[in-house]
mmCIF file of C-alpha atoms in Angstrom:
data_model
loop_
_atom_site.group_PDB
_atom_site.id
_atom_site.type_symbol
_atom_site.label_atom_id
_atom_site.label_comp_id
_atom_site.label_asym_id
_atom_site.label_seq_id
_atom_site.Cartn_x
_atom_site.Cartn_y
_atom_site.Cartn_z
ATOM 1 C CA UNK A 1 88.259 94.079 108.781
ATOM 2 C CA UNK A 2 86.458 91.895 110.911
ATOM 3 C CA UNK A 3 85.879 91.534 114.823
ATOM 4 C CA UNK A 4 87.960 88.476 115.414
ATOM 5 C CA UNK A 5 88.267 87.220 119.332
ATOM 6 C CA UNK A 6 86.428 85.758 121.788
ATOM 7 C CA UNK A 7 84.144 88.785 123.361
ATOM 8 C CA UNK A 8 80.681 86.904 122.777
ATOM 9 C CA UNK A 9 81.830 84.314 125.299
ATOM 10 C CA UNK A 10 78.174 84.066 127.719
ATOM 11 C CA UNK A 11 79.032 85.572 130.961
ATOM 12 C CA UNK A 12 76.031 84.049 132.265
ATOM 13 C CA UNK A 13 76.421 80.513 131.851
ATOM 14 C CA UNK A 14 78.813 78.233 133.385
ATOM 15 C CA UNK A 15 82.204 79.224 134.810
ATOM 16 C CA UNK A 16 82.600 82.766 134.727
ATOM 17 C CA UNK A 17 86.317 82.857 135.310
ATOM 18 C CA UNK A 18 88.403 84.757 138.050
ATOM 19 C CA UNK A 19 87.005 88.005 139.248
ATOM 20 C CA UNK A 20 88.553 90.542 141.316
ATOM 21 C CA UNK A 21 86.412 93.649 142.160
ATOM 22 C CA UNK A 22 83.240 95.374 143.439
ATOM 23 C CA UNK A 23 79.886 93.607 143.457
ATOM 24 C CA UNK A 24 76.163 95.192 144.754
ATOM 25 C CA UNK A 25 73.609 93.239 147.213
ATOM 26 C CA UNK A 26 72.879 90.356 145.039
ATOM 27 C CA UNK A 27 76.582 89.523 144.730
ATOM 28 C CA UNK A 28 76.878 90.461 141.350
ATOM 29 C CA UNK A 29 79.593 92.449 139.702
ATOM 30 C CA UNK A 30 78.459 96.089 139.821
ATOM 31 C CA UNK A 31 81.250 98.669 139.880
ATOM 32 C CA UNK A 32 84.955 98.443 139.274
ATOM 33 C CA UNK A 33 86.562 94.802 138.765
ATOM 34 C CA UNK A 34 89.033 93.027 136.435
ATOM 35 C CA UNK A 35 87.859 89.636 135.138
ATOM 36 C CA UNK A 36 90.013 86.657 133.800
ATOM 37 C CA UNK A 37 87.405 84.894 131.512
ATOM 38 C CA UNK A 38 87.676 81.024 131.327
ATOM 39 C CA UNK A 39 89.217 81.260 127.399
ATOM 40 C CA UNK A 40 92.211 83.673 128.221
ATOM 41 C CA UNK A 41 90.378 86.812 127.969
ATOM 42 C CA UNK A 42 90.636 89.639 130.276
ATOM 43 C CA UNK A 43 88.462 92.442 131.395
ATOM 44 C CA UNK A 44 89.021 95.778 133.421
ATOM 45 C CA UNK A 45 86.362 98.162 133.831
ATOM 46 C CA UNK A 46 82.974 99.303 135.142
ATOM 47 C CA UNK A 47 80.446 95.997 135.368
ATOM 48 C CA UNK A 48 76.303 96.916 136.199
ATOM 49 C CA UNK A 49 74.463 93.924 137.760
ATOM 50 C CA UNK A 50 77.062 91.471 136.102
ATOM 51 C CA UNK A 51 77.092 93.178 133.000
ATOM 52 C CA UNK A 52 80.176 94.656 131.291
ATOM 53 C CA UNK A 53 78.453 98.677 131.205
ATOM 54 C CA UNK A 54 81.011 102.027 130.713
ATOM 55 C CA UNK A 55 84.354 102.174 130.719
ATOM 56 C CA UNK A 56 86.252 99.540 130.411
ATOM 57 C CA UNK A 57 89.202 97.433 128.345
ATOM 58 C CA UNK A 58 89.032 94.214 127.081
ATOM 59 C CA UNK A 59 92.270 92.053 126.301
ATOM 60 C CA UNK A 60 91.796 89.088 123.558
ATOM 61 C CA UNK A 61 93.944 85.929 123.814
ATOM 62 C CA UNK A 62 94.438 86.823 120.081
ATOM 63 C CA UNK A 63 96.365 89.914 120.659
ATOM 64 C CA UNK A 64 93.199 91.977 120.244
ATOM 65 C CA UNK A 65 92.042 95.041 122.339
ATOM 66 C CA UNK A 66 89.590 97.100 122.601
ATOM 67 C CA UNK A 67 89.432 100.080 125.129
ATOM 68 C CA UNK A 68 85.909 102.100 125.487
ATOM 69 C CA UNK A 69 82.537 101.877 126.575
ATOM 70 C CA UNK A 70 80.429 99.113 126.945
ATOM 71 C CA UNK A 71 76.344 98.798 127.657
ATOM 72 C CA UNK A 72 74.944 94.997 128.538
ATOM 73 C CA UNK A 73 78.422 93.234 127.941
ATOM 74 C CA UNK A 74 78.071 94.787 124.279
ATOM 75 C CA UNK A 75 80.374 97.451 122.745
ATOM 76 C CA UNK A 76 78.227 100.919 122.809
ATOM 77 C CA UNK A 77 79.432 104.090 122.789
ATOM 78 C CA UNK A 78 83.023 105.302 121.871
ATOM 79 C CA UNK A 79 85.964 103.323 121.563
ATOM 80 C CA UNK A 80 88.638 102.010 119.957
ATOM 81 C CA UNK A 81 89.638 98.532 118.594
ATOM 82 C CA UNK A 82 92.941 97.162 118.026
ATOM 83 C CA UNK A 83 92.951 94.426 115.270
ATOM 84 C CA UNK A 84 95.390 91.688 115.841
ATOM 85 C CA UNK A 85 96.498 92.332 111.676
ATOM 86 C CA UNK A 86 97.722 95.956 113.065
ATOM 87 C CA UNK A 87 94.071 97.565 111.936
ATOM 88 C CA UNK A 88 92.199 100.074 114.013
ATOM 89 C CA UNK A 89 88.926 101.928 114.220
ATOM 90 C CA UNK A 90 87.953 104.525 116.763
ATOM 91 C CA UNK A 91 84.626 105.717 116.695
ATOM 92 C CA UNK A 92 81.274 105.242 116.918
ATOM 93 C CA UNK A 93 79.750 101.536 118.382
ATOM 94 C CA UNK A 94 76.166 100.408 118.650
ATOM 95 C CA UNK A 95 75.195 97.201 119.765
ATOM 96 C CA UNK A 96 78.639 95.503 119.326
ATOM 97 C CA UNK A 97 79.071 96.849 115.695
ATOM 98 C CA UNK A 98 80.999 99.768 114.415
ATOM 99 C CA UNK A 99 78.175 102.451 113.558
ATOM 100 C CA UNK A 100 78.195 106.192 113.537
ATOM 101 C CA UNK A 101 81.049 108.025 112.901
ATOM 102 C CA UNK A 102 84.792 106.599 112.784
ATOM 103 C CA UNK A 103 88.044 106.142 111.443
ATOM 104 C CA UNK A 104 89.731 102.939 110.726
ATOM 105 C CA UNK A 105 93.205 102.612 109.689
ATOM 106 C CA UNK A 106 93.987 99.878 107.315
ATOM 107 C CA UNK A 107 97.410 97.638 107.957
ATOM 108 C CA UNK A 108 98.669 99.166 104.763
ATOM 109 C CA UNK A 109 97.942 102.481 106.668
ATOM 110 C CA UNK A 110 94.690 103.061 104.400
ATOM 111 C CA UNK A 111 92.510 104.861 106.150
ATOM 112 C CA UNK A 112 89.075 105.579 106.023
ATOM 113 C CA UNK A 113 86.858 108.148 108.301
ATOM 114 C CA UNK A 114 83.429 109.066 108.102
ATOM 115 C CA UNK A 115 80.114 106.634 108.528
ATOM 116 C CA UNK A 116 79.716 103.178 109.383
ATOM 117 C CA UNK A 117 76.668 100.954 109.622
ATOM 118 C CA UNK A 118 76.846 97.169 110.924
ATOM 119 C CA UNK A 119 80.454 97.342 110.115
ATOM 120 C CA UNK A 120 80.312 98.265 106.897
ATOM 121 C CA UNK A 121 81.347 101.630 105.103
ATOM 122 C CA UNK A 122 77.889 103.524 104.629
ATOM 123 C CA UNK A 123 76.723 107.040 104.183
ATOM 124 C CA UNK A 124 79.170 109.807 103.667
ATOM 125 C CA UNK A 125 83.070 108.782 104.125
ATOM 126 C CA UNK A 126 86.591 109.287 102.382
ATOM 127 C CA UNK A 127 88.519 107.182 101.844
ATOM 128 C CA UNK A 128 92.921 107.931 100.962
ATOM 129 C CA UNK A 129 95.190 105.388 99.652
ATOM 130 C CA UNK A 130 98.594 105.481 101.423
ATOM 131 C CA UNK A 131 100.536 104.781 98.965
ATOM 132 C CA UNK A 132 99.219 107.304 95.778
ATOM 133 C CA UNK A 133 98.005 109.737 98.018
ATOM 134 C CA UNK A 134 94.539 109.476 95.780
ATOM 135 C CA UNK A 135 91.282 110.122 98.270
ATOM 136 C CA UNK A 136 87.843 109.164 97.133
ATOM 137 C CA UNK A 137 85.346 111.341 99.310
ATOM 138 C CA UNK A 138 81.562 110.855 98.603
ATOM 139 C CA UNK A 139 78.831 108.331 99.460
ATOM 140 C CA UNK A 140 79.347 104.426 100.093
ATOM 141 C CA UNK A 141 76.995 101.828 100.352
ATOM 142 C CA UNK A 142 77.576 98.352 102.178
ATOM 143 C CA UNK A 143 81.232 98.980 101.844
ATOM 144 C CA UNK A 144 81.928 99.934 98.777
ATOM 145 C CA UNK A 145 81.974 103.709 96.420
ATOM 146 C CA UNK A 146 78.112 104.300 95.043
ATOM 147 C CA UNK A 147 76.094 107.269 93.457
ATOM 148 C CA UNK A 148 77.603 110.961 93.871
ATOM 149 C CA UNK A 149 81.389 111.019 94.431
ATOM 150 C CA UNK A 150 84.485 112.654 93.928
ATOM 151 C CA UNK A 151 87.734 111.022 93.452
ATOM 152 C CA UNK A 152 91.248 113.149 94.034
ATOM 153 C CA UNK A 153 94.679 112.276 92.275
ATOM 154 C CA UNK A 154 97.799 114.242 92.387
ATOM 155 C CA UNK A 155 97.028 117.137 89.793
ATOM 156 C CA UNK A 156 93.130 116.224 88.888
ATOM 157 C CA UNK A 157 90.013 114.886 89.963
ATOM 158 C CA UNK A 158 87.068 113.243 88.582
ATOM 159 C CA UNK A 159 83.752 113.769 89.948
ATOM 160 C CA UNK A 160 80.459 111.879 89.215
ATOM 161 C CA UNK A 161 78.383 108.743 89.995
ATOM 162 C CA UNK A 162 79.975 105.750 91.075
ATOM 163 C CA UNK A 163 78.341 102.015 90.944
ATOM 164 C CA UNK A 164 80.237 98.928 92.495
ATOM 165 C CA UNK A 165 83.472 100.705 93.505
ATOM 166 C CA UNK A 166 83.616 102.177 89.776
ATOM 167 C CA UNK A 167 82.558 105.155 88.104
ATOM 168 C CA UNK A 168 79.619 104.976 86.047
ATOM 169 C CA UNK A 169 77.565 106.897 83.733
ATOM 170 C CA UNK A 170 78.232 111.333 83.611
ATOM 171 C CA UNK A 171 80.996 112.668 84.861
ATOM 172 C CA UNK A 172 84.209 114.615 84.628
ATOM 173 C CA UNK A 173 87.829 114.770 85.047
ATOM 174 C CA UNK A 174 88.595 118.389 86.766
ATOM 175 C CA UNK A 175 92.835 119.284 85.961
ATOM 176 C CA UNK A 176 94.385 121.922 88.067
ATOM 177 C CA UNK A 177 95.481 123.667 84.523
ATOM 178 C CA UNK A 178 91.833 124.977 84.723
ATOM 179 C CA UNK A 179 89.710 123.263 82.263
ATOM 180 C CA UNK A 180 87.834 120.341 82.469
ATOM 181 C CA UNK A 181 86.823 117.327 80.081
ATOM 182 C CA UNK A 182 83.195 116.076 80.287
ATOM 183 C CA UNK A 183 82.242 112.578 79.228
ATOM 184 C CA UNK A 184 80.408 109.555 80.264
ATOM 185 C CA UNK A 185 81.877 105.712 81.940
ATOM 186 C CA UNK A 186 80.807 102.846 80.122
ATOM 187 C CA UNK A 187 80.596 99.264 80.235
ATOM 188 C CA UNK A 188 82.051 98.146 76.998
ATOM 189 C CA UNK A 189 82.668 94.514 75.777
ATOM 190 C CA UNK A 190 85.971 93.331 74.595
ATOM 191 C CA UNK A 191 86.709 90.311 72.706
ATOM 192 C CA UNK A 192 89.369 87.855 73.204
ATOM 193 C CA UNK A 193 90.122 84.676 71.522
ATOM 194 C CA UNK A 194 90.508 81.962 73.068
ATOM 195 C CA UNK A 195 94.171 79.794 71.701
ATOM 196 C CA UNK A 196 93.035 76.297 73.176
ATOM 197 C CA UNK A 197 89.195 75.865 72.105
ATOM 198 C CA UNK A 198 89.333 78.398 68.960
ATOM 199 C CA UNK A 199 86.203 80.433 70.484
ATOM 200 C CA UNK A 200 85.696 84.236 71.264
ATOM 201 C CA UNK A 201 85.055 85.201 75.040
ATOM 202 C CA UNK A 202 83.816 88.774 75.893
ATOM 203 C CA UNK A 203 84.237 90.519 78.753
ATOM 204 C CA UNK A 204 83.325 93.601 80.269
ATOM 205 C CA UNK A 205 85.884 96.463 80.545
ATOM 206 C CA UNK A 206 85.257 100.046 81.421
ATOM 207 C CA UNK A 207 85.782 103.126 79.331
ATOM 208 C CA UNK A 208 85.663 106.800 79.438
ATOM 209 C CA UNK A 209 83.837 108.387 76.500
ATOM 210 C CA UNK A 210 84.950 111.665 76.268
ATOM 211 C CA UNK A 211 82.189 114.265 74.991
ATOM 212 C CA UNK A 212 83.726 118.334 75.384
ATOM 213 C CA UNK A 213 86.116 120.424 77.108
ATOM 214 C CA UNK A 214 85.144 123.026 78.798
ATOM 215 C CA UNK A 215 86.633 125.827 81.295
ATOM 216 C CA UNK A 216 85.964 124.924 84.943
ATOM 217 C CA UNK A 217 82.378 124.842 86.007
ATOM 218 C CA UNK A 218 80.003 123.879 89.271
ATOM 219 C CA UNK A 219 79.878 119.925 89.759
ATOM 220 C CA UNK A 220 76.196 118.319 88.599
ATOM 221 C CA UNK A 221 76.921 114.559 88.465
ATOM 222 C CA UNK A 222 73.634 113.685 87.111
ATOM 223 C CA UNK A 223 73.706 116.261 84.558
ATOM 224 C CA UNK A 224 74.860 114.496 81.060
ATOM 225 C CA UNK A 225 76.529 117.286 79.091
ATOM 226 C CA UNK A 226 75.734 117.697 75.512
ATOM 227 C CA UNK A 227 77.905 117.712 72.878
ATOM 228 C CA UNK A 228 79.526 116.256 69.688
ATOM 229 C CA UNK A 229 81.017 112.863 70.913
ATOM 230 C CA UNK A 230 84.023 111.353 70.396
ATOM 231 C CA UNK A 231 85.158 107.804 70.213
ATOM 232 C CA UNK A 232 85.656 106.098 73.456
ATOM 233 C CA UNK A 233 88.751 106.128 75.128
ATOM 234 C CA UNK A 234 90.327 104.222 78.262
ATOM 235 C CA UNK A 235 90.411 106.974 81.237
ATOM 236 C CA UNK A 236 94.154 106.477 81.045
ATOM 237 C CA UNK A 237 93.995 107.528 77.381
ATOM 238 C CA UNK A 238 92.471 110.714 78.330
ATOM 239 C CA UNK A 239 94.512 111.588 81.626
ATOM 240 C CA UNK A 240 91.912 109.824 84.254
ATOM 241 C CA UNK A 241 92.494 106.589 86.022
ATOM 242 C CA UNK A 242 90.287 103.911 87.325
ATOM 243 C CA UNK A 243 89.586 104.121 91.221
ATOM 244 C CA UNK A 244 91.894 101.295 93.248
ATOM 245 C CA UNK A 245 89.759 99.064 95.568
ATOM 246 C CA UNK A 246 89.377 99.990 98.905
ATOM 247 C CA UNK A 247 90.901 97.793 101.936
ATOM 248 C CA UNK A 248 87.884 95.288 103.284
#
């Protein structure tokens, strides 16, 4: 999920390539031209004093496209970019970066839509997986699932604080047969031995710790509800399932 292509070539230094179009008093590009850059790339759109500014589509030797607005040979405004791995995002741009509100679709038809900032997932977004149907919808940070968020499966959701791409801490799994378990995620070490050097190695797993069951009830992720605990459980034990990774 990354801007690959040639775009940041300097249009103001050296051979600018093969231009076709309008240009203002001081001979530069101003209105509407089509530009065959010295690397491959082509341009068609609005330019303002030599500068790429409004509409306009760029064509990437790679396969690439993007067709939208531009402001000072930058990206700004609305568009949409076609990835040469079959990705796309339409949305928001500022300054050459995806930010604002968009939706990109994944090449294994992922998608994601809600707020972006330099390029990364941030703010309020969901997320759906193509192939489960599942949809996390809640609050990212830098790309990935953090604090309040709610994640939905086929016939129940679990809704809480998320850390890392993983839930963390209160929450609970909501099932459509109208009750709901409460419980906490935790980060739980599990030993393994080791059958070459004779040594135990622990890692870190996480697992659900179920607490009550309760009839349905208004989501507070950071309330912790009280009650007599239980062992811990994996969340497949107890009906839940660990969120997937998100497409980067």
């Amino acid at each position: 999920m990354s801007d690959v292509g040639s775009e940041d070539f300097d249009d103001d230094q050296g051979y600018l390539g093969e231009y076709e179009g309008d240009r203002n008093e001081a001979g530069e590009r101003h209105g509407v031209g089509r530009a065959v850059l010295p690397n491959g790339d082509t341009y068609q759109g609005m330019y303002e004093n030599g500068k790429r500014s409004g509409q306009g589509t760029y064509r990437f030797k790679n396969g690439a496209r993007y067709i939208g607005e531009y402001y000072q040979n930058l990206k700004h405004g609305q568009g949409i970019f076609y990835y040469p791995d079959g990705s796309k995002y339409e949305g928001s741009w500022v300054d050459d970066q995806r930010q604002g509100h968009g939706l990109y679709t994944y090449p294994n038809q992922d998608t994601y839509e809600g707020e972006w900032v330099h390029h990364q997932r941030n703010g309020q977004g969901i997320y759906h997986y193509n192939d489960t149907g599942s949809r996390y919808m809640g609050t990212w940070v830098m790309g990935k699932m953090e604090s309040a968020g709610e994640f939905i499966h086929l016939n129940h959701r679990y809704q809480g604080n998320f850390l890392n791409n993983n839930p963390s801490g209160p929450g609970k799994y909501v099932f459509e047969i109208g009750c709901e378990q409460h419980g906490e995620y935790l980060q739980v070490d599990q030993d393994r031995g080791d059958a070459e050097e004779d040594e135990t190695v622990s890692t870190m797993v996480l697992k659900w710790k179920p607490k009550a069951v309760t009839g349905l009830s208004l989501w507070t992720p950071a309330k912790d509800p009280s009650s007599d605990g239980e062992g811990l459980a994996s969340a497949d034990e107890k009906g839940g399932s660990k969120p997937p990774t998100p497409e980067t």
